mmCIF file of C-alpha atoms in Angstrom:
data_model
loop_
_atom_site.group_PDB
_atom_site.id
_atom_site.type_symbol
_atom_site.label_atom_id
_atom_site.label_comp_id
_atom_site.label_asym_id
_atom_site.label_seq_id
_atom_site.Cartn_x
_atom_site.Cartn_y
_atom_site.Cartn_z
ATOM 1 C CA UNK A 19 92.941 -77.009 -21.362
ATOM 2 C CA UNK A 20 89.197 -76.383 -21.129
ATOM 3 C CA UNK A 21 85.863 -78.090 -20.483
ATOM 4 C CA UNK A 22 85.392 -78.869 -24.192
ATOM 5 C CA UNK A 23 88.604 -80.906 -24.337
ATOM 6 C CA UNK A 24 87.692 -82.735 -21.123
ATOM 7 C CA UNK A 25 84.248 -83.574 -22.582
ATOM 8 C CA UNK A 26 85.801 -84.870 -25.845
ATOM 9 C CA UNK A 27 88.293 -87.119 -24.066
ATOM 10 C CA UNK A 28 85.713 -88.402 -21.566
ATOM 11 C CA UNK A 29 83.132 -89.014 -24.306
ATOM 12 C CA UNK A 30 80.446 -86.838 -22.690
ATOM 13 C CA UNK A 31 78.848 -83.460 -23.384
ATOM 14 C CA UNK A 32 80.231 -80.121 -22.225
ATOM 15 C CA UNK A 33 77.125 -79.602 -20.078
ATOM 16 C CA UNK A 34 77.749 -82.924 -18.305
ATOM 17 C CA UNK A 35 81.302 -81.839 -17.444
ATOM 18 C CA UNK A 36 80.018 -78.489 -16.222
ATOM 19 C CA UNK A 37 77.402 -80.138 -14.009
ATOM 20 C CA UNK A 38 79.955 -82.581 -12.622
ATOM 21 C CA UNK A 39 82.349 -79.752 -11.749
ATOM 22 C CA UNK A 40 79.736 -77.506 -10.152
ATOM 23 C CA UNK A 41 77.986 -80.291 -8.227
ATOM 24 C CA UNK A 42 74.636 -78.597 -8.825
ATOM 25 C CA UNK A 43 73.059 -81.806 -10.139
ATOM 26 C CA UNK A 44 74.086 -85.444 -9.686
ATOM 27 C CA UNK A 45 75.741 -87.435 -12.444
ATOM 28 C CA UNK A 46 76.230 -91.176 -12.559
ATOM 29 C CA UNK A 47 79.196 -92.575 -10.690
ATOM 30 C CA UNK A 48 80.603 -94.079 -13.897
ATOM 31 C CA UNK A 49 80.415 -90.709 -15.690
ATOM 32 C CA UNK A 50 81.903 -88.879 -12.722
ATOM 33 C CA UNK A 51 84.841 -91.326 -12.650
ATOM 34 C CA UNK A 52 85.522 -90.896 -16.397
ATOM 35 C CA UNK A 53 85.529 -87.119 -16.067
ATOM 36 C CA UNK A 54 87.720 -87.193 -12.978
ATOM 37 C CA UNK A 55 90.184 -89.538 -14.684
ATOM 38 C CA UNK A 56 90.613 -87.097 -17.585
ATOM 39 C CA UNK A 57 90.930 -84.147 -15.197
ATOM 40 C CA UNK A 58 93.640 -85.956 -13.235
ATOM 41 C CA UNK A 59 95.510 -86.874 -16.431
ATOM 42 C CA UNK A 60 95.389 -83.327 -17.769
ATOM 43 C CA UNK A 61 96.023 -81.563 -14.461
ATOM 44 C CA UNK A 62 93.007 -79.349 -15.143
ATOM 45 C CA UNK A 63 92.087 -76.582 -12.698
ATOM 46 C CA UNK A 64 88.911 -74.615 -13.420
ATOM 47 C CA UNK A 65 89.287 -70.900 -14.069
ATOM 48 C CA UNK A 66 88.392 -68.898 -10.949
ATOM 49 C CA UNK A 67 85.899 -66.705 -12.809
ATOM 50 C CA UNK A 68 84.187 -69.716 -14.350
ATOM 51 C CA UNK A 69 84.060 -71.427 -10.971
ATOM 52 C CA UNK A 70 82.470 -68.339 -9.449
ATOM 53 C CA UNK A 71 79.819 -68.277 -12.166
ATOM 54 C CA UNK A 72 79.108 -71.976 -11.636
ATOM 55 C CA UNK A 73 78.684 -71.999 -7.862
ATOM 56 C CA UNK A 74 78.158 -68.361 -6.923
ATOM 57 C CA UNK A 75 81.426 -68.293 -4.937
ATOM 58 C CA UNK A 76 84.697 -66.493 -5.601
ATOM 59 C CA UNK A 77 86.552 -68.612 -3.026
ATOM 60 C CA UNK A 78 88.167 -65.358 -1.939
ATOM 61 C CA UNK A 79 88.117 -63.730 1.489
ATOM 62 C CA UNK A 80 88.539 -60.001 1.959
ATOM 63 C CA UNK A 81 90.913 -58.888 4.731
ATOM 64 C CA UNK A 82 90.174 -55.293 5.691
ATOM 65 C CA UNK A 83 93.052 -53.703 7.568
ATOM 66 C CA UNK A 84 93.887 -50.105 8.502
ATOM 67 C CA UNK A 85 96.078 -47.801 6.413
ATOM 68 C CA UNK A 86 99.704 -48.334 7.388
ATOM 69 C CA UNK A 87 100.866 -44.779 7.905
ATOM 70 C CA UNK A 88 104.634 -45.110 8.114
ATOM 71 C CA UNK A 89 104.623 -48.867 8.656
ATOM 72 C CA UNK A 90 102.711 -51.859 9.962
ATOM 73 C CA UNK A 91 103.474 -53.194 13.408
ATOM 74 C CA UNK A 92 104.799 -56.704 13.816
ATOM 75 C CA UNK A 93 101.521 -57.744 15.414
ATOM 76 C CA UNK A 94 99.516 -56.482 12.409
ATOM 77 C CA UNK A 95 101.789 -58.337 9.997
ATOM 78 C CA UNK A 96 101.465 -61.500 12.076
ATOM 79 C CA UNK A 97 97.665 -61.265 11.841
ATOM 80 C CA UNK A 98 97.740 -60.707 8.088
ATOM 81 C CA UNK A 99 100.099 -63.640 7.554
ATOM 82 C CA UNK A 100 98.066 -65.947 9.791
ATOM 83 C CA UNK A 101 94.833 -65.180 7.917
ATOM 84 C CA UNK A 102 96.468 -65.772 4.531
ATOM 85 C CA UNK A 103 97.897 -69.125 5.652
ATOM 86 C CA UNK A 104 94.662 -70.289 7.287
ATOM 87 C CA UNK A 105 92.635 -69.302 4.217
ATOM 88 C CA UNK A 106 94.993 -71.132 1.864
ATOM 89 C CA UNK A 107 94.579 -74.282 3.954
ATOM 90 C CA UNK A 108 90.852 -74.129 3.163
ATOM 91 C CA UNK A 109 91.392 -73.329 -0.552
ATOM 92 C CA UNK A 110 90.532 -69.651 -0.218
ATOM 93 C CA UNK A 111 92.513 -66.734 -1.602
ATOM 94 C CA UNK A 112 92.773 -63.451 0.310
ATOM 95 C CA UNK A 113 92.139 -59.994 -1.127
ATOM 96 C CA UNK A 114 93.721 -57.252 0.989
ATOM 97 C CA UNK A 115 91.749 -54.035 1.339
ATOM 98 C CA UNK A 116 93.580 -51.209 3.163
ATOM 99 C CA UNK A 117 90.438 -49.455 4.306
ATOM 100 C CA UNK A 118 89.469 -47.788 7.530
ATOM 101 C CA UNK A 119 85.832 -46.768 7.181
ATOM 102 C CA UNK A 120 82.843 -47.741 5.078
ATOM 103 C CA UNK A 121 83.262 -44.720 2.807
ATOM 104 C CA UNK A 122 86.680 -45.863 1.593
ATOM 105 C CA UNK A 123 86.659 -46.602 -2.116
ATOM 106 C CA UNK A 124 88.613 -49.844 -1.843
ATOM 107 C CA UNK A 125 86.254 -51.195 0.791
ATOM 108 C CA UNK A 126 83.148 -50.197 -1.186
ATOM 109 C CA UNK A 127 84.573 -51.639 -4.409
ATOM 110 C CA UNK A 128 85.263 -54.961 -2.713
ATOM 111 C CA UNK A 129 81.664 -55.120 -1.506
ATOM 112 C CA UNK A 130 79.853 -53.561 -4.462
ATOM 113 C CA UNK A 131 81.531 -55.754 -7.060
ATOM 114 C CA UNK A 132 81.235 -58.868 -4.879
ATOM 115 C CA UNK A 133 84.916 -59.613 -5.298
ATOM 116 C CA UNK A 134 84.885 -61.686 -2.119
ATOM 117 C CA UNK A 135 82.548 -64.141 -0.430
ATOM 118 C CA UNK A 136 83.066 -62.622 3.016
ATOM 119 C CA UNK A 137 85.360 -60.320 4.959
ATOM 120 C CA UNK A 138 87.593 -60.325 8.038
ATOM 121 C CA UNK A 139 87.985 -56.953 9.731
ATOM 122 C CA UNK A 140 91.134 -55.983 11.659
ATOM 123 C CA UNK A 141 91.738 -53.255 14.254
ATOM 124 C CA UNK A 142 88.177 -53.027 15.533
ATOM 125 C CA UNK A 143 86.917 -49.855 17.190
ATOM 126 C CA UNK A 144 84.355 -49.763 19.989
ATOM 127 C CA UNK A 145 81.986 -47.992 17.600
ATOM 128 C CA UNK A 146 82.922 -49.372 14.190
ATOM 129 C CA UNK A 147 81.017 -48.238 11.102
ATOM 130 C CA UNK A 148 82.501 -51.071 9.036
ATOM 131 C CA UNK A 149 80.886 -53.701 11.276
ATOM 132 C CA UNK A 150 77.578 -51.835 11.195
ATOM 133 C CA UNK A 151 77.732 -51.427 7.421
ATOM 134 C CA UNK A 152 78.364 -55.114 6.753
ATOM 135 C CA UNK A 153 75.634 -56.128 9.197
ATOM 136 C CA UNK A 154 73.161 -53.844 7.422
ATOM 137 C CA UNK A 155 74.085 -55.490 4.103
ATOM 138 C CA UNK A 156 73.871 -58.957 5.674
ATOM 139 C CA UNK A 157 77.353 -59.511 4.247
ATOM 140 C CA UNK A 158 79.254 -62.381 5.926
ATOM 141 C CA UNK A 159 82.043 -61.001 8.089
ATOM 142 C CA UNK A 160 84.143 -61.796 11.152
ATOM 143 C CA UNK A 161 85.897 -59.179 13.270
ATOM 144 C CA UNK A 162 89.324 -59.572 14.892
ATOM 145 C CA UNK A 163 88.323 -57.699 18.015
ATOM 146 C CA UNK A 164 84.928 -56.727 19.422
ATOM 147 C CA UNK A 165 82.861 -53.590 19.459
ATOM 148 C CA UNK A 166 81.269 -52.082 22.565
ATOM 149 C CA UNK A 167 78.164 -54.146 21.790
ATOM 150 C CA UNK A 168 79.320 -57.376 20.115
ATOM 151 C CA UNK A 169 76.054 -59.235 20.648
ATOM 152 C CA UNK A 170 74.769 -60.816 17.456
ATOM 153 C CA UNK A 171 78.105 -60.564 15.628
ATOM 154 C CA UNK A 172 80.881 -63.010 14.758
ATOM 155 C CA UNK A 173 84.302 -62.179 16.167
ATOM 156 C CA UNK A 174 87.630 -63.386 17.551
ATOM 157 C CA UNK A 175 89.238 -61.286 20.242
ATOM 158 C CA UNK A 176 91.829 -60.934 22.966
ATOM 159 C CA UNK A 177 90.617 -60.034 26.443
ATOM 160 C CA UNK A 178 92.834 -56.949 26.707
ATOM 161 C CA UNK A 179 91.093 -55.911 29.925
ATOM 162 C CA UNK A 180 92.014 -59.148 31.682
ATOM 163 C CA UNK A 181 95.504 -59.310 30.150
ATOM 164 C CA UNK A 182 96.504 -55.776 31.171
ATOM 165 C CA UNK A 183 95.119 -56.462 34.647
ATOM 166 C CA UNK A 184 97.154 -59.682 34.859
ATOM 167 C CA UNK A 185 100.323 -57.721 34.045
ATOM 168 C CA UNK A 186 99.526 -55.235 36.841
ATOM 169 C CA UNK A 187 98.904 -58.006 39.368
ATOM 170 C CA UNK A 188 102.164 -59.694 38.339
ATOM 171 C CA UNK A 189 104.112 -56.500 39.008
ATOM 172 C CA UNK A 190 102.260 -55.815 42.262
ATOM 173 C CA UNK A 191 102.990 -59.345 43.456
ATOM 174 C CA UNK A 192 106.684 -58.621 42.844
ATOM 175 C CA UNK A 193 106.452 -55.543 45.069
ATOM 176 C CA UNK A 194 106.263 -52.736 42.512
ATOM 177 C CA UNK A 195 104.280 -49.722 43.746
ATOM 178 C CA UNK A 196 104.821 -47.064 41.054
ATOM 179 C CA UNK A 197 103.949 -48.298 37.569
ATOM 180 C CA UNK A 198 103.493 -46.641 34.147
ATOM 181 C CA UNK A 199 101.215 -47.752 31.308
ATOM 182 C CA UNK A 200 102.407 -47.303 27.701
ATOM 183 C CA UNK A 201 99.455 -47.458 25.316
ATOM 184 C CA UNK A 202 99.072 -47.168 21.525
ATOM 185 C CA UNK A 203 99.188 -43.719 19.815
ATOM 186 C CA UNK A 204 96.797 -41.000 20.999
ATOM 187 C CA UNK A 205 94.975 -40.834 17.654
ATOM 188 C CA UNK A 206 94.049 -44.514 17.961
ATOM 189 C CA UNK A 207 92.723 -43.990 21.469
ATOM 190 C CA UNK A 208 90.658 -41.029 20.237
ATOM 191 C CA UNK A 209 89.379 -43.134 17.332
ATOM 192 C CA UNK A 210 88.085 -45.701 19.807
ATOM 193 C CA UNK A 211 90.456 -48.587 19.113
ATOM 194 C CA UNK A 212 89.107 -51.453 21.179
ATOM 195 C CA UNK A 213 92.447 -52.885 22.333
ATOM 196 C CA UNK A 214 93.738 -49.484 23.500
ATOM 197 C CA UNK A 215 90.574 -48.689 25.458
ATOM 198 C CA UNK A 216 90.066 -52.093 27.020
ATOM 199 C CA UNK A 217 93.748 -52.406 27.908
ATOM 200 C CA UNK A 218 93.667 -49.011 29.626
ATOM 201 C CA UNK A 219 90.510 -50.035 31.490
ATOM 202 C CA UNK A 220 92.106 -53.252 32.755
ATOM 203 C CA UNK A 221 95.305 -51.488 33.819
ATOM 204 C CA UNK A 222 93.501 -48.685 35.658
ATOM 205 C CA UNK A 223 91.093 -50.964 37.496
ATOM 206 C CA UNK A 224 93.774 -53.449 38.600
ATOM 207 C CA UNK A 225 96.110 -50.644 39.731
ATOM 208 C CA UNK A 226 93.319 -49.175 41.865
ATOM 209 C CA UNK A 227 92.615 -52.586 43.389
ATOM 210 C CA UNK A 228 96.289 -52.950 44.362
ATOM 211 C CA UNK A 229 96.673 -49.354 45.554
ATOM 212 C CA UNK A 230 99.437 -48.528 43.070
ATOM 213 C CA UNK A 231 100.632 -45.091 42.028
ATOM 214 C CA UNK A 232 100.345 -44.987 38.251
ATOM 215 C CA UNK A 233 100.618 -42.752 35.191
ATOM 216 C CA UNK A 234 99.351 -43.564 31.699
ATOM 217 C CA UNK A 235 100.916 -42.568 28.384
ATOM 218 C CA UNK A 236 100.084 -42.779 24.697
ATOM 219 C CA UNK A 237 103.068 -43.625 22.511
ATOM 220 C CA UNK A 238 103.739 -43.685 18.775
ATOM 221 C CA UNK A 239 104.224 -47.013 17.039
ATOM 222 C CA UNK A 240 108.000 -46.763 16.638
ATOM 223 C CA UNK A 241 111.206 -47.071 18.631
ATOM 224 C CA UNK A 242 111.974 -43.338 18.711
ATOM 225 C CA UNK A 243 108.577 -42.657 20.271
ATOM 226 C CA UNK A 244 109.199 -45.428 22.770
ATOM 227 C CA UNK A 245 112.466 -43.876 23.874
ATOM 228 C CA UNK A 246 110.880 -40.426 24.175
ATOM 229 C CA UNK A 247 107.988 -41.919 26.160
ATOM 230 C CA UNK A 248 110.357 -43.638 28.595
ATOM 231 C CA UNK A 249 112.260 -40.381 29.113
ATOM 232 C CA UNK A 250 108.946 -38.671 29.892
ATOM 233 C CA UNK A 251 107.983 -41.413 32.362
ATOM 234 C CA UNK A 252 111.200 -40.983 34.344
ATOM 235 C CA UNK A 253 110.934 -37.203 34.144
ATOM 236 C CA UNK A 254 107.376 -37.244 35.509
ATOM 237 C CA UNK A 255 108.140 -39.738 38.277
ATOM 238 C CA UNK A 256 111.761 -40.860 38.695
ATOM 239 C CA UNK A 257 110.598 -43.353 41.361
ATOM 240 C CA UNK A 258 108.740 -45.449 38.756
ATOM 241 C CA UNK A 259 110.077 -49.008 38.810
ATOM 242 C CA UNK A 260 107.952 -50.803 36.207
ATOM 243 C CA UNK A 261 105.766 -50.407 33.151
ATOM 244 C CA UNK A 262 103.069 -52.299 31.266
ATOM 245 C CA UNK A 263 102.823 -51.808 27.496
ATOM 246 C CA UNK A 264 100.455 -52.695 24.668
ATOM 247 C CA UNK A 265 102.808 -51.100 22.151
ATOM 248 C CA UNK A 266 105.221 -53.704 20.817
ATOM 249 C CA UNK A 267 106.465 -51.371 18.069
ATOM 250 C CA UNK A 268 107.816 -49.023 20.757
ATOM 251 C CA UNK A 269 109.382 -51.801 22.805
ATOM 252 C CA UNK A 270 112.930 -51.422 21.487
ATOM 253 C CA UNK A 271 112.837 -47.707 22.231
ATOM 254 C CA UNK A 272 111.554 -48.271 25.757
ATOM 255 C CA UNK A 273 114.481 -50.593 26.412
ATOM 256 C CA UNK A 274 116.941 -48.119 24.883
ATOM 257 C CA UNK A 275 115.579 -45.306 27.040
ATOM 258 C CA UNK A 276 116.026 -47.395 30.167
ATOM 259 C CA UNK A 277 119.583 -48.253 29.197
ATOM 260 C CA UNK A 278 120.477 -44.626 28.574
ATOM 261 C CA UNK A 279 118.938 -43.675 31.929
ATOM 262 C CA UNK A 280 121.142 -46.238 33.645
ATOM 263 C CA UNK A 281 118.205 -48.475 34.620
ATOM 264 C CA UNK A 282 119.040 -52.161 34.388
ATOM 265 C CA UNK A 283 116.230 -54.546 33.403
ATOM 266 C CA UNK A 284 115.060 -56.270 35.569
ATOM 267 C CA UNK A 285 117.296 -55.309 38.516
ATOM 268 C CA UNK A 286 116.224 -51.641 38.580
ATOM 269 C CA UNK A 287 113.158 -51.648 36.352
ATOM 270 C CA UNK A 288 110.640 -54.272 35.214
ATOM 271 C CA UNK A 289 108.863 -54.328 31.832
ATOM 272 C CA UNK A 290 105.855 -56.419 30.835
ATOM 273 C CA UNK A 291 102.845 -56.167 28.556
ATOM 274 C CA UNK A 292 100.705 -57.708 25.822
ATOM 275 C CA UNK A 293 102.942 -58.536 22.854
ATOM 276 C CA UNK A 294 103.258 -61.211 20.164
ATOM 277 C CA UNK A 295 105.525 -63.962 21.463
ATOM 278 C CA UNK A 296 108.139 -63.784 18.734
ATOM 279 C CA UNK A 297 108.526 -60.030 19.328
ATOM 280 C CA UNK A 298 108.809 -60.516 23.081
ATOM 281 C CA UNK A 299 111.765 -62.796 22.381
ATOM 282 C CA UNK A 300 113.622 -60.310 20.152
ATOM 283 C CA UNK A 301 114.520 -57.900 22.984
ATOM 284 C CA UNK A 302 117.189 -58.427 25.621
ATOM 285 C CA UNK A 303 116.296 -59.439 28.242
ATOM 286 C CA UNK A 304 113.339 -61.268 26.749
ATOM 287 C CA UNK A 305 109.993 -59.776 27.696
ATOM 288 C CA UNK A 306 107.688 -61.289 30.291
ATOM 289 C CA UNK A 307 104.363 -60.888 28.483
ATOM 290 C CA UNK A 308 100.895 -62.124 27.698
ATOM 291 C CA UNK A 309 101.752 -63.516 24.253
ATOM 292 C CA UNK A 310 99.305 -62.543 21.503
ATOM 293 C CA UNK A 311 98.375 -65.797 19.685
ATOM 294 C CA UNK A 312 98.192 -64.264 16.194
ATOM 295 C CA UNK A 313 98.269 -67.606 14.364
ATOM 296 C CA UNK A 314 95.452 -69.018 16.484
ATOM 297 C CA UNK A 315 93.352 -65.880 16.075
ATOM 298 C CA UNK A 316 93.786 -65.869 12.301
ATOM 299 C CA UNK A 317 92.827 -69.531 12.105
ATOM 300 C CA UNK A 318 89.736 -68.994 14.266
ATOM 301 C CA UNK A 319 88.665 -66.001 12.159
ATOM 302 C CA UNK A 320 88.937 -67.945 8.901
ATOM 303 C CA UNK A 321 87.148 -70.964 10.408
ATOM 304 C CA UNK A 322 84.272 -68.804 11.623
ATOM 305 C CA UNK A 323 83.936 -67.043 8.282
ATOM 306 C CA UNK A 324 83.912 -70.308 6.326
ATOM 307 C CA UNK A 325 81.301 -71.598 8.774
ATOM 308 C CA UNK A 326 79.180 -68.516 8.066
ATOM 309 C CA UNK A 327 79.508 -69.059 4.330
ATOM 310 C CA UNK A 328 78.662 -72.764 4.496
ATOM 311 C CA UNK A 329 75.847 -72.324 7.028
ATOM 312 C CA UNK A 330 74.215 -68.915 6.499
ATOM 313 C CA UNK A 331 71.576 -69.573 9.164
ATOM 314 C CA UNK A 332 74.023 -70.551 11.914
ATOM 315 C CA UNK A 333 73.782 -68.458 15.108
ATOM 316 C CA UNK A 334 76.649 -65.995 15.739
ATOM 317 C CA UNK A 335 79.743 -67.410 17.441
ATOM 318 C CA UNK A 336 82.933 -65.926 18.861
ATOM 319 C CA UNK A 337 86.230 -66.774 20.549
ATOM 320 C CA UNK A 338 87.602 -64.627 23.399
ATOM 321 C CA UNK A 339 91.201 -65.607 24.150
ATOM 322 C CA UNK A 340 93.079 -64.914 27.399
ATOM 323 C CA UNK A 341 96.597 -66.348 27.074
ATOM 324 C CA UNK A 342 98.651 -66.695 30.267
ATOM 325 C CA UNK A 343 101.645 -64.483 30.999
ATOM 326 C CA UNK A 344 104.843 -66.106 29.757
ATOM 327 C CA UNK A 345 107.495 -65.549 32.404
ATOM 328 C CA UNK A 346 110.790 -64.570 30.807
ATOM 329 C CA UNK A 347 113.542 -62.285 32.050
ATOM 330 C CA UNK A 348 112.260 -58.697 32.062
ATOM 331 C CA UNK A 349 110.533 -58.599 35.463
ATOM 332 C CA UNK A 350 111.991 -58.873 38.942
ATOM 333 C CA UNK A 351 111.359 -57.806 42.537
ATOM 334 C CA UNK A 352 110.351 -54.201 43.036
ATOM 335 C CA UNK A 353 113.017 -52.166 44.818
ATOM 336 C CA UNK A 354 113.224 -48.451 45.640
ATOM 337 C CA UNK A 355 114.634 -46.482 42.735
ATOM 338 C CA UNK A 356 118.088 -45.004 42.964
ATOM 339 C CA UNK A 357 116.429 -41.613 43.447
ATOM 340 C CA UNK A 358 114.500 -42.822 46.514
ATOM 341 C CA UNK A 359 117.555 -44.614 47.892
ATOM 342 C CA UNK A 360 119.465 -41.358 47.904
#
């Protein structure tokens, strides 16, 4: 079914149907009703390419996410799914672009060929060439995360500094004095990943304020790395009684390492961190954590991008989220380790 058939059945010209569909010029209410009646009867949906030519929009959002390596973490998949669902609710499709920097061919193709109306960027770095590149092009974009200097940009972020600090204060209030921090992989920290750096900053500052003895670790995004990291923690300081983690992908391995070391959670050892809620609930005992609101963040990012597209002159806006710690079953009173007791 095409515009010509709609025009014939409605008794109007093809150009009148085209104008009515694009909304570029007004048509009489009687004509609009006749055209709409035929469209409803035929179940017509305009071709996406034709619609783009008519109104200058593709009704497609680009989602730029990092290369997966061996796999994507649960948190990354939650973000991707939340953006896709939020975009669909506003009649936008999502084009995934697995790109890391502005020289990546996929990223450049998406921009150069104008395949999308705007872009959402995941896994922001403190100094992020993708954000700078899009700003220089005046290309509508929203970041999930914030750079070192987010002024004048549109973004949605988690306050990792405050959340990591809240985890430290929670453990200190329970009486823990020797605490480890399990961060994301070392290569991400070196690359300037915002969440890894700001989380480390919040942990370190809060631990100093509470006078805690701490060690910090980078850990691969998998269970085997988590187990190896936990073994290293107990090797370096057997008196450690708690840890804070940003690495949900390593969580199962951290728990397994504690079990194999004979440390019961939470009687002998407490675990907390910043993790998506549904992942915090998959471990036993369930993790006391600042739950990452992936669905809310995806929805905010799509809303901000659509706002940018509909109102190009609107001033930059952002959302900084600081969810509370959800108390579950993985933290308890700090007690001397079995090593100290002996």
